[in-house]
Coordinates of N, CA and C and ligand atoms in Angstrom, one line a residue:
M1 N -15.0 -16.1 -12.4 CA -15.3 -15.0 -11.7 C -14.1 -14.6 -11.4
N2 N -13.7 -13.6 -11.4 CA -12.3 -12.5 -10.9 C -11.8 -13.4 -9.8
K3 N -10.5 -13.2 -9.6 CA -10.1 -13.1 -8.3 C -9.5 -12.1 -7.8
P4 N -9.6 -11.9 -6.3 CA -9.2 -10.3 -6.0 C -7.6 -10.8 -5.7
K5 N -6.4 -11.0 -6.6 CA -5.7 -11.4 -6.0 C -4.8 -10.3 -5.1
H6 N -4.5 -9.1 -5.7 CA -3.7 -8.4 -5.3 C -4.6 -7.0 -5.3
I7 N -4.8 -6.5 -4.1 CA -5.9 -5.1 -3.3 C -4.3 -4.1 -3.3
A8 N -4.6 -3.0 -4.0 CA -3.7 -1.7 -3.1 C -4.8 -0.6 -2.3
I9 N -4.6 0.2 -1.8 CA -5.2 0.8 -1.3 C -4.2 2.2 -0.7
I10 N -5.1 3.2 -1.5 CA -4.9 4.8 -1.2 C -5.7 5.2 0.1
M11 N -4.8 4.8 0.9 CA -5.6 5.2 2.0 C -5.6 6.8 3.4
D12 N -6.2 7.3 2.5 CA -5.9 8.5 2.4 C -7.9 8.7 3.3
G13 N -7.8 10.4 3.7 CA -8.9 10.5 4.6 C -8.6 10.9 6.1
N14 N -7.1 10.8 6.7 CA -6.6 10.8 8.1 C -7.0 11.7 9.3
G15 N -6.5 12.8 8.0 CA -6.8 14.1 8.9 C -7.8 14.9 9.0
R16 N -8.5 14.7 7.4 CA -10.2 15.0 7.5 C -10.7 14.3 8.9
W17 N -10.5 13.0 8.8 CA -11.2 12.1 10.0 C -11.0 13.1 11.3
A18 N -9.6 12.8 11.6 CA -9.6 13.7 13.0 C -9.8 15.2 13.3
Q19 N -9.8 16.1 12.1 CA -10.0 17.3 12.6 C -11.6 17.3 12.7
K20 N -12.2 16.6 12.5 CA -14.0 16.5 12.1 C -14.2 16.0 13.6
R21 N -13.3 15.5 14.4 CA -13.3 15.0 15.4 C -12.6 16.3 17.1
N22 N -12.4 17.4 16.4 CA -11.7 18.5 17.1 C -10.1 17.4 17.5
L23 N -9.4 16.9 16.9 CA -8.5 16.1 17.5 C -6.9 16.3 16.5
K24 N -5.9 16.5 17.0 CA -4.9 16.7 15.9 C -4.9 15.6 14.9
R25 N -4.8 16.1 13.6 CA -4.6 15.1 12.5 C -3.7 14.3 12.7
V26 N -2.4 13.9 13.6 CA -1.8 13.0 13.7 C -2.6 12.0 14.4
K27 N -3.4 12.4 15.4 CA -4.8 10.8 16.3 C -5.3 9.7 15.0
G28 N -5.9 11.1 13.6 CA -5.8 10.2 12.7 C -5.5 9.0 12.1
H29 N -3.8 9.5 12.0 CA -2.7 8.8 11.4 C -3.0 7.2 12.3
E30 N -3.0 7.8 13.5 CA -2.7 6.8 14.7 C -4.3 5.2 14.4
M31 N -5.3 6.2 14.3 CA -6.1 5.4 13.6 C -6.5 4.5 12.5
G32 N -5.5 5.9 11.6 CA -5.2 4.7 10.5 C -4.3 3.4 10.3
A33 N -3.7 3.4 10.9 CA -2.8 2.8 11.5 C -2.8 1.3 12.0
E34 N -4.6 1.7 12.6 CA -5.3 -0.2 13.4 C -6.1 -0.3 12.1
V35 N -6.9 1.0 11.3 CA -7.2 -0.4 10.3 C -6.0 -1.0 9.5
V36 N -5.1 -0.1 9.4 CA -4.2 -1.0 8.5 C -3.9 -2.4 9.1
R37 N -3.3 -2.7 9.8 CA -3.5 -3.6 11.4 C -4.9 -4.7 10.6
S38 N -5.9 -4.1 11.0 CA -7.6 -5.0 10.8 C -7.2 -5.6 9.0
I39 N -7.2 -4.6 8.4 CA -7.6 -5.1 7.1 C -6.9 -6.2 6.6
T40 N -5.6 -5.5 7.2 CA -4.1 -6.9 6.5 C -4.3 -8.1 7.2
E41 N -5.0 -8.4 8.1 CA -5.2 -9.4 9.2 C -6.8 -10.3 8.4
F42 N -7.4 -9.6 7.8 CA -8.7 -10.0 7.0 C -7.8 -10.6 5.9
C43 N -7.1 -9.6 4.9 CA -7.0 -10.1 3.8 C -6.2 -11.4 4.1
A44 N -5.4 -11.5 5.1 CA -4.5 -12.4 5.2 C -5.2 -14.2 5.0
A45 N -6.4 -13.6 5.8 CA -7.0 -14.9 5.8 C -8.0 -15.1 5.0
S46 N -8.1 -14.7 3.8 CA -8.6 -14.6 3.1 C -8.2 -15.9 1.8
E47 N -9.0 -16.9 1.3 CA -8.3 -17.8 0.9 C -7.6 -17.1 -0.9
E48 N -8.2 -16.5 -1.6 CA -8.1 -15.4 -2.6 C -7.3 -14.4 -2.8
I49 N -7.2 -13.3 -1.4 CA -5.9 -12.5 -1.8 C -4.6 -12.9 -1.3
N50 N -3.7 -12.5 -2.4 CA -1.7 -12.9 -2.1 C -1.7 -12.0 -1.8
R51 N -2.0 -10.8 -2.1 CA -1.3 -9.4 -2.0 C -1.6 -8.5 -1.7
L52 N -1.5 -7.8 -0.8 CA -2.2 -6.6 -0.2 C -1.1 -5.2 -0.1
T53 N -0.6 -3.9 -1.2 CA -0.7 -3.2 -1.2 C -0.7 -1.5 -0.7
L54 N -0.2 -1.1 0.3 CA -1.0 -0.1 0.8 C 0.2 1.8 0.6
Y55 N -0.7 2.2 0.3 CA 0.3 3.4 0.1 C 0.3 4.3 1.9
A56 N 1.8 4.1 2.5 CA 1.5 4.3 3.8 C 2.4 6.0 3.4
F57 N 3.5 6.6 2.8 CA 4.3 7.1 2.8 C 4.6 7.5 0.9
S58 N 4.5 8.6 0.9 CA 4.7 9.4 -0.7 C 5.9 10.0 -0.6
T59 N 6.8 9.7 -1.9 CA 7.6 10.8 -2.5 C 7.7 12.4 -2.3
E60 N 5.9 12.5 -2.4 CA 6.0 14.0 -1.8 C 5.3 14.5 -0.4
N61 N 5.2 13.0 0.4 CA 4.4 13.6 1.4 C 5.8 14.0 2.8
W62 N 7.1 14.1 1.7 CA 8.0 14.9 2.6 C 7.5 16.3 2.8
K63 N 6.7 17.2 1.7 CA 6.4 18.4 2.1 C 5.3 18.4 3.3
R64 N 5.1 17.6 4.0 CA 4.3 18.1 4.8 C 5.0 18.7 6.0
P65 N 4.3 19.4 7.3 CA 4.9 19.4 8.0 C 5.7 18.5 8.6
R66 N 6.9 19.6 9.1 CA 8.1 18.4 9.7 C 8.0 17.3 10.6
L67 N 6.8 18.3 12.2 CA 6.1 17.4 12.8 C 5.2 15.9 12.4
E68 N 4.3 16.6 11.6 CA 3.4 15.6 10.9 C 4.5 14.3 10.5
V69 N 5.1 14.7 9.4 CA 6.4 13.6 8.5 C 7.5 12.7 10.6
E70 N 7.2 13.7 10.9 CA 8.5 12.9 12.4 C 7.8 12.1 13.1
F71 N 6.3 12.4 13.7 CA 4.8 11.5 13.8 C 5.0 10.6 12.6
L72 N 5.0 10.3 11.6 CA 4.5 9.3 10.7 C 5.8 8.1 10.9
M73 N 6.8 9.4 11.3 CA 8.2 7.7 11.2 C 7.9 6.6 12.1
K74 N 8.1 7.8 13.1 CA 7.7 7.5 14.9 C 6.5 6.2 15.1
L75 N 5.7 6.4 14.4 CA 4.3 5.7 14.5 C 4.5 4.3 13.5
L76 N 5.0 4.7 11.9 CA 5.9 3.1 11.5 C 7.0 2.4 12.1
D77 N 7.8 3.1 12.8 CA 8.8 2.3 13.0 C 8.0 1.7 14.4
K78 N 7.1 1.9 15.4 CA 6.2 1.6 16.4 C 5.5 0.3 16.0
Y79 N 4.5 0.7 14.3 CA 3.9 -0.4 14.3 C 4.4 -1.5 14.1
L80 N 5.7 -1.4 13.1 CA 6.3 -2.7 12.5 C 6.6 -3.4 13.7
K81 N 7.5 -2.4 15.0 CA 8.2 -3.4 16.3 C 6.9 -3.9 16.4
K82 N 5.6 -3.1 17.1 CA 4.5 -3.7 17.4 C 4.2 -4.9 17.1
E83 N 4.1 -5.1 15.6 CA 3.3 -6.2 14.9 C 3.6 -6.9 14.1
L84 N 5.0 -7.1 14.0 CA 5.2 -8.5 14.0 C 4.9 -9.2 14.4
P85 N 4.9 -9.7 15.6 CA 4.1 -11.0 15.7 C 2.5 -11.4 15.0
T86 N 1.7 -10.0 14.8 CA 0.9 -10.4 14.1 C 0.9 -10.8 12.4
Y87 N 2.4 -10.3 12.3 CA 3.0 -11.1 10.8 C 3.2 -12.2 10.7
L88 N 3.6 -12.7 11.7 CA 4.2 -14.1 12.5 C 2.7 -15.5 12.3
K89 N 2.5 -14.3 13.3 CA 1.2 -15.8 13.6 C 0.6 -15.8 12.0
N90 N -0.1 -14.9 11.3 CA -0.9 -15.3 10.3 C 0.0 -15.3 8.8
N91 N 1.5 -15.9 9.2 CA 1.9 -16.3 8.0 C 1.9 -15.2 6.7
I92 N 1.9 -13.7 7.4 CA 2.0 -12.5 6.7 C 3.6 -12.7 6.2
K93 N 4.2 -12.0 4.5 CA 5.2 -11.8 4.4 C 5.5 -10.2 4.2
F94 N 6.4 -9.2 4.2 CA 6.7 -8.1 4.6 C 7.8 -7.9 3.5
E95 N 7.0 -6.9 2.7 CA 7.9 -6.1 1.2 C 7.5 -5.2 1.4
P96 N 8.4 -4.7 2.2 CA 8.3 -2.7 1.7 C 8.3 -2.9 0.2
I97 N 8.1 -1.6 0.0 CA 8.4 -1.3 -1.7 C 8.6 0.4 -1.5
G98 N 9.5 1.2 -2.2 CA 9.8 2.3 -2.7 C 11.5 2.4 -2.1
D99 N 11.7 4.2 -2.4 CA 12.9 4.2 -1.7 C 13.8 4.8 -0.7
L100 N 14.0 3.1 0.2 CA 14.4 3.5 1.5 C 15.3 3.9 2.5
R101 N 16.0 4.2 1.1 CA 17.3 5.4 1.3 C 17.6 6.9 2.6
A102 N 15.9 7.1 1.7 CA 15.6 8.1 2.7 C 15.7 7.9 4.0
F103 N 15.0 7.4 4.6 CA 14.4 6.6 6.0 C 16.1 7.1 7.3
S104 N 15.7 7.2 8.0 CA 16.7 7.1 9.5 C 17.6 6.1 9.1
P105 N 18.9 5.7 9.3 CA 19.3 4.5 9.6 C 18.7 3.4 10.8
N106 N 18.2 4.3 11.7 CA 16.8 3.8 12.5 C 16.3 3.2 11.6
L107 N 15.1 3.4 11.1 CA 14.1 3.1 10.7 C 14.1 2.3 9.8
Q108 N 15.0 2.4 8.9 CA 15.8 1.2 8.1 C 15.9 0.1 8.4
K109 N 16.6 -0.5 10.1 CA 17.1 -1.2 10.3 C 15.9 -2.0 10.9
T110 N 14.5 -1.3 11.4 CA 13.1 -1.6 11.7 C 12.8 -1.9 10.3
I111 N 13.0 -1.9 9.3 CA 11.9 -1.5 8.0 C 13.2 -3.8 7.9
E112 N 14.0 -3.4 8.1 CA 14.5 -4.7 7.4 C 14.4 -5.9 8.3
H113 N 15.1 -5.5 9.7 CA 14.7 -6.5 10.5 C 13.2 -7.5 10.6
V114 N 12.1 -6.7 10.3 CA 10.3 -7.0 10.0 C 10.8 -8.2 8.4
K115 N 11.1 -7.2 7.9 CA 11.5 -7.8 6.4 C 12.1 -9.4 6.6
E116 N 13.5 -9.1 7.3 CA 14.1 -10.4 7.3 C 13.2 -11.7 8.1
A117 N 13.3 -11.1 9.4 CA 12.2 -12.0 9.9 C 10.6 -13.1 9.5
T118 N 10.4 -12.2 8.3 CA 8.7 -12.3 7.6 C 9.5 -12.9 6.7
K119 N 10.8 -13.5 6.2 CA 10.7 -13.8 4.8 C 10.2 -15.4 4.3
H120 N 10.2 -15.8 5.3 CA 9.9 -17.2 5.2 C 8.3 -17.6 4.8
C121 N 7.6 -16.5 5.1 CA 6.3 -16.3 5.4 C 5.8 -16.7 4.0
D122 N 4.8 -17.5 3.9 CA 3.9 -17.6 2.5 C 2.5 -17.2 2.5
G123 N 2.0 -16.5 3.2 CA 0.8 -16.4 3.1 C 0.4 -15.3 2.2
L124 N 0.0 -14.1 2.8 CA -0.1 -13.0 2.0 C 0.8 -12.2 2.3
V125 N 1.1 -11.4 1.2 CA 2.1 -10.8 1.2 C 1.7 -9.1 1.5
Q126 N 2.0 -8.6 2.8 CA 1.6 -7.3 2.6 C 2.9 -5.9 2.3
S127 N 3.0 -5.4 1.4 CA 3.8 -4.3 1.2 C 2.7 -2.9 1.2
L128 N 4.2 -2.2 2.0 CA 3.7 -0.9 2.9 C 4.5 0.0 1.9
A129 N 3.8 0.9 0.9 CA 4.8 1.9 0.1 C 5.1 3.0 1.2
L130 N 6.6 3.2 1.1 CA 7.2 3.8 1.6 C 8.3 4.4 1.0
N131 N 8.0 6.2 0.9 CA 8.9 6.9 0.5 C 8.5 6.1 -1.3
Y132 N 7.5 6.4 -1.3 CA 6.9 5.2 -2.9 C 6.6 6.2 -3.9
G133 N 7.1 6.0 -5.1 CA 5.8 7.4 -6.0 C 6.3 6.3 -7.6
A134 N 5.4 6.1 -8.0 CA 5.4 5.6 -8.9 C 6.7 5.7 -10.0
K135 N 6.7 7.2 -10.2 CA 7.2 8.2 -11.3 C 8.9 7.4 -10.6
N136 N 8.8 7.4 -9.5 CA 10.6 7.3 -9.1 C 10.9 5.9 -9.5
E137 N 9.8 4.5 -8.7 CA 9.9 3.4 -8.8 C 10.2 3.3 -10.6
I138 N 10.1 3.7 -11.7 CA 9.9 3.2 -13.0 C 11.4 3.6 -13.7
V139 N 11.7 5.1 -12.6 CA 13.3 5.3 -13.0 C 14.0 4.4 -12.3
R140 N 13.9 3.9 -11.1 CA 15.0 3.2 -10.8 C 14.9 2.1 -11.3
A141 N 13.5 1.7 -11.9 CA 14.0 0.3 -12.4 C 14.4 0.4 -13.7
F142 N 14.3 1.2 -14.6 CA 15.2 1.4 -16.0 C 16.8 1.7 -15.6
N143 N 16.7 2.3 -14.1 CA 18.4 2.8 -14.3 C 18.9 1.4 -13.8
A144 N 18.0 0.4 -13.5 CA 18.9 -0.7 -12.4 C 19.0 -1.5 -13.9
L145 N 18.6 -1.6 -15.1 CA 18.8 -2.2 -16.6 C 19.9 -2.2 -16.8
K146 N 20.2 -3.3 -17.5 CA 21.7 -3.4 -17.7 C 21.8 -2.5 -19.2
D147 N 21.4 -3.5 -20.0 CA 21.5 -2.5 -21.5 C 20.4 -1.9 -21.8
K148 N 20.4 -0.9 -22.1 CA 19.4 -0.1 -22.0 C 18.0 -0.3 -23.6
K149 N 18.7 -1.0 -24.5 CA 18.1 -1.2 -25.2 C 17.2 -2.4 -25.7
N150 N 16.6 -2.3 -26.4 CA 15.5 -3.4 -26.7 C 14.7 -4.1 -25.1
I151 N 14.6 -3.4 -24.5 CA 13.9 -2.9 -23.3 C 12.2 -4.0 -23.6
T152 N 11.9 -5.1 -23.2 CA 10.6 -5.5 -23.1 C 9.8 -4.9 -21.8
E153 N 8.3 -4.9 -22.0 CA 7.7 -4.9 -20.7 C 8.0 -5.5 -19.8
E154 N 8.7 -7.6 -20.5 CA 8.9 -8.2 -18.9 C 9.5 -7.4 -18.0
M155 N 10.7 -6.8 -19.0 CA 12.0 -7.0 -18.3 C 11.8 -5.6 -17.1
L156 N 11.2 -4.3 -17.9 CA 10.9 -3.4 -16.9 C 10.2 -4.2 -15.9
S157 N 8.9 -5.0 -15.9 CA 8.3 -5.0 -14.7 C 8.8 -6.2 -13.7
N158 N 9.5 -6.4 -14.4 CA 11.0 -7.2 -13.0 C 11.4 -6.5 -12.6
A159 N 12.0 -5.2 -13.0 CA 13.1 -4.6 -12.4 C 12.1 -3.2 -11.3
L160 N 11.0 -3.8 -11.3 CA 9.9 -2.9 -10.5 C 10.2 -3.3 -9.2
D161 N 10.1 -2.2 -8.1 CA 9.5 -2.8 -6.8 C 8.4 -4.1 -6.7
C162 N 7.0 -3.6 -7.2 CA 6.2 -4.3 -7.1 C 6.0 -4.8 -8.8
K163 N 6.3 -6.3 -8.5 CA 6.2 -6.7 -9.6 C 4.5 -7.6 -10.3
E164 N 3.9 -7.3 -9.4 CA 2.6 -8.1 -9.7 C 1.2 -6.7 -9.9
D165 N 0.9 -7.2 -11.3 CA -0.5 -5.8 -11.8 C -1.3 -6.2 -10.9
V166 N -2.0 -5.4 -10.3 CA -3.3 -4.8 -9.6 C -4.5 -5.4 -9.4
D167 N -5.4 -6.1 -9.3 CA -6.5 -6.1 -9.4 C -7.8 -5.2 -9.1
I168 N -7.6 -5.2 -7.8 CA -8.1 -4.0 -7.4 C -7.9 -3.1 -6.7
L169 N -8.0 -1.4 -7.6 CA -7.6 -0.7 -6.3 C -8.3 0.5 -6.2
I170 N -8.2 0.7 -4.4 CA -9.4 1.9 -3.7 C -8.7 2.8 -3.0
R171 N -9.3 3.5 -3.4 CA -8.8 5.0 -2.7 C -10.2 5.6 -2.3
T172 N -9.4 5.9 -1.1 CA -10.4 6.2 0.1 C -10.4 7.8 0.8
G173 N -11.0 8.3 1.2 CA -11.4 9.7 1.2 C -12.1 11.1 0.2
G174 N -12.7 10.1 -0.9 CA -13.2 10.6 -1.6 C -12.4 11.2 -3.0
D175 N -11.4 11.7 -3.1 CA -10.6 12.2 -4.1 C -10.2 11.0 -5.2
K176 N -10.3 11.5 -6.5 CA -10.8 10.2 -7.9 C -9.2 10.9 -8.9
R177 N -8.2 10.1 -8.1 CA -6.2 10.8 -8.6 C -5.6 9.5 -8.0
L178 N -4.7 9.0 -9.1 CA -4.0 8.0 -8.4 C -2.9 8.5 -7.7
S179 N -2.4 9.5 -7.6 CA -1.5 10.6 -6.7 C 0.4 9.5 -6.8
N180 N 0.0 9.2 -8.3 CA 1.5 8.4 -8.3 C 1.9 7.2 -7.6
F181 N 0.2 6.5 -7.8 CA 0.5 5.0 -7.0 C 0.6 3.7 -7.7
L182 N 1.6 2.9 -8.5 CA 1.3 1.9 -9.4 C 0.9 2.1 -10.6
L183 N 1.7 3.6 -10.7 CA 1.1 3.5 -12.3 C 1.4 2.1 -13.2
W184 N 2.1 1.6 -13.0 CA 2.3 0.7 -14.1 C 1.7 -0.7 -13.9
Q185 N 1.5 -1.1 -13.1 CA 0.6 -2.3 -12.1 C -0.4 -2.0 -12.0
A186 N -1.3 -1.0 -12.0 CA -2.6 -0.7 -12.2 C -3.1 -0.5 -13.3
A187 N -2.2 -1.0 -14.3 CA -2.8 -0.3 -15.7 C -3.7 -0.8 -16.6
Y188 N -4.4 -2.4 -16.2 CA -5.7 -2.6 -15.4 C -6.6 -3.4 -14.4
A189 N -6.0 -2.5 -13.1 CA -6.9 -2.5 -12.1 C -8.7 -1.8 -12.5
E190 N -9.1 -2.4 -11.1 CA -10.6 -2.1 -11.5 C -10.7 -1.3 -10.4
L191 N -11.0 0.5 -10.4 CA -10.5 1.2 -9.4 C -12.2 1.7 -9.0
F192 N -11.4 2.1 -7.5 CA -13.3 2.1 -6.8 C -12.7 3.0 -5.9
F193 N -13.5 4.9 -6.2 CA -13.1 5.3 -4.7 C -14.3 5.9 -4.2
I194 N -13.9 5.7 -3.0 CA -14.9 5.8 -1.9 C -14.8 7.0 -1.0
D195 N -16.1 7.4 -1.0 CA -15.8 8.6 0.5 C -15.2 8.5 1.8
T196 N -15.5 7.0 2.3 CA -15.3 7.4 3.4 C -13.6 7.5 4.1
L197 N -13.7 8.4 5.1 CA -12.3 8.2 5.5 C -11.8 7.0 5.6
W198 N -10.1 6.7 5.8 CA -9.2 5.4 5.8 C -9.7 5.3 7.3
P199 N -10.4 6.2 8.6 CA -10.3 5.6 9.9 C -11.5 5.2 9.6
D200 N -12.1 4.8 8.9 CA -13.4 4.8 9.3 C -13.6 3.5 8.1
F201 N -12.7 3.2 7.4 CA -12.7 1.9 6.9 C -12.6 0.8 7.2
S202 N -13.6 -0.1 7.0 CA -14.1 -1.4 8.0 C -13.5 -2.8 6.8
I203 N -13.6 -4.0 7.3 CA -13.6 -5.2 6.6 C -14.8 -5.1 5.9
K204 N -16.2 -4.7 5.9 CA -17.6 -4.4 5.3 C -17.3 -4.3 3.9
E205 N -16.6 -3.0 4.3 CA -16.7 -2.4 2.9 C -16.2 -2.8 2.2
L206 N -14.5 -3.7 2.4 CA -13.8 -4.3 2.0 C -14.6 -5.5 1.1
E207 N -15.4 -5.8 1.8 CA -16.0 -7.2 1.2 C -17.1 -6.8 0.1
K208 N -17.5 -6.0 0.1 CA -18.6 -5.3 -0.5 C -17.8 -5.1 -2.2
I209 N -16.6 -4.0 -1.8 CA -15.9 -3.7 -2.9 C -15.2 -5.0 -3.7
I210 N -14.7 -6.0 -2.8 CA -14.4 -7.5 -3.6 C -15.6 -8.3 -4.3
S211 N -17.2 -8.1 -3.5 CA -17.9 -8.4 -4.1 C -18.1 -8.1 -5.7
K212 N -17.9 -6.5 -5.9 CA -18.6 -5.8 -7.1 C -17.6 -6.5 -8.0
F213 N -16.1 -6.4 -7.5 CA -15.1 -6.9 -8.1 C -15.2 -8.0 -8.8
K214 N -16.2 -9.1 -8.1 CA -16.1 -10.6 -8.8 C -17.4 -10.1 -9.8
K215 N -18.1 -9.2 -9.9 CA -19.3 -9.2 -11.4 C -18.7 -8.3 -12.4
I216 N -17.3 -8.2 -12.0 CA -17.2 -7.2 -13.0 C -16.8 -7.9 -14.9
E217 N -17.4 -7.2 -15.7 CA -16.5 -8.3 -16.8 C -15.0 -8.1 -17.3
R218 N -14.0 -8.2 -17.1 CA -12.9 -7.9 -16.9 C -12.4 -8.0 -18.7
R219 N -12.2 -7.7 -19.9 CA -11.4 -7.9 -20.7 C -10.4 -7.7 -21.4
F220 N -9.8 -6.5 -20.5 CA -8.5 -6.4 -20.9 C -8.2 -6.2 -22.4
G221 N -9.0 -5.1 -22.6 CA -9.1 -4.7 -24.0 C -8.6 -5.2 -25.0
G222 N -9.8 -6.8 -24.6 CA -10.1 -7.6 -25.7 C -11.8 -7.9 -25.9
L223 N -12.6 -8.7 -26.2 CA -13.5 -8.8 -26.5 C -14.1 -9.9 -25.6
K224 N -15.2 -9.7 -25.2 CA -15.8 -11.5 -24.9 C -17.0 -11.8 -25.7
Ligands
LIG329 C1 -3.6 9.9 4.2 O1 -4.3 11.0 4.9 C2 -2.7 9.8 5.0 C3 -1.4 9.8 4.8 C4 -0.7 9.9 4.3 C5 -0.4 8.6 5.3 C6 -1.2 6.6 5.2 C7 -0.4 6.5 6.8 C8 -1.7 5.7 7.6 C9 -3.0 5.0 7.8 C10 -1.3 5.4 9.0 C11 -0.2 4.8 9.4 C12 0.7 3.5 8.6 C13 1.1 2.4 8.9 C14 1.7 1.2 8.1 C15 1.8 2.5 10.4 P1 -4.1 12.6 5.1 O2 -3.8 13.3 6.3 O3 -3.9 13.0 4.1 O4 -5.3 12.8 5.7 P2 -6.7 14.1 5.0 O5 -6.8 14.0 3.2 O6 -7.4 13.8 5.7 O7 -5.6 15.7 5.2

């Protein structure tokens, strides 16, 4: 049976969740952060899942209205500070991916602090993709390689922010696209596109996806 070692999620639908309730879009992000916590705790308690990568802010999200971007930055800062005890209690290592240099020095400090404080944890690795874009990640990895000739897949893979292949990739919110998320690592991922808006996503729904995943025959291009 397949093991869901690495789960990656495109958390879409926060804005629509809020608008449906006549709330401001940012309320949806706030609720979304609660779901991040509960899904992370569930994955940390699982024996099979060892990595959870969540798309929290893309390289394209800077195009949003300034106030929404500012809100997301504050929310992330608040979340990391508030949830540090949760990371430690559940033995979760925080490993951000993405180009963090674009963030304010204060936010970079918070990110670095939580990363440092949890680096000894050897349970679940929770990666938040922050100012992340897969194309940007691949270009940065390529530029980091000294010898640009005779590059192998392994060499490039080791230079990426996220070095682990994805087993399950979920996108909430109804759209069926990858939006520049983990394009390399998801080469053989099983894709799950669901209509549920991220703030409504539940552990129950994740469990259903995992049990479907376990029954899939994964051939990785070969024959069974
Ligand atoms: C997409 O919903 C979501 C985002 C761009 C940000 C994801 C952020 C969170 C889940 C909350 C913050 C996370 C942490 C870790 C603190 P959308 O706004 O595009 O929704 P829409 O498609 O309905 O407009």
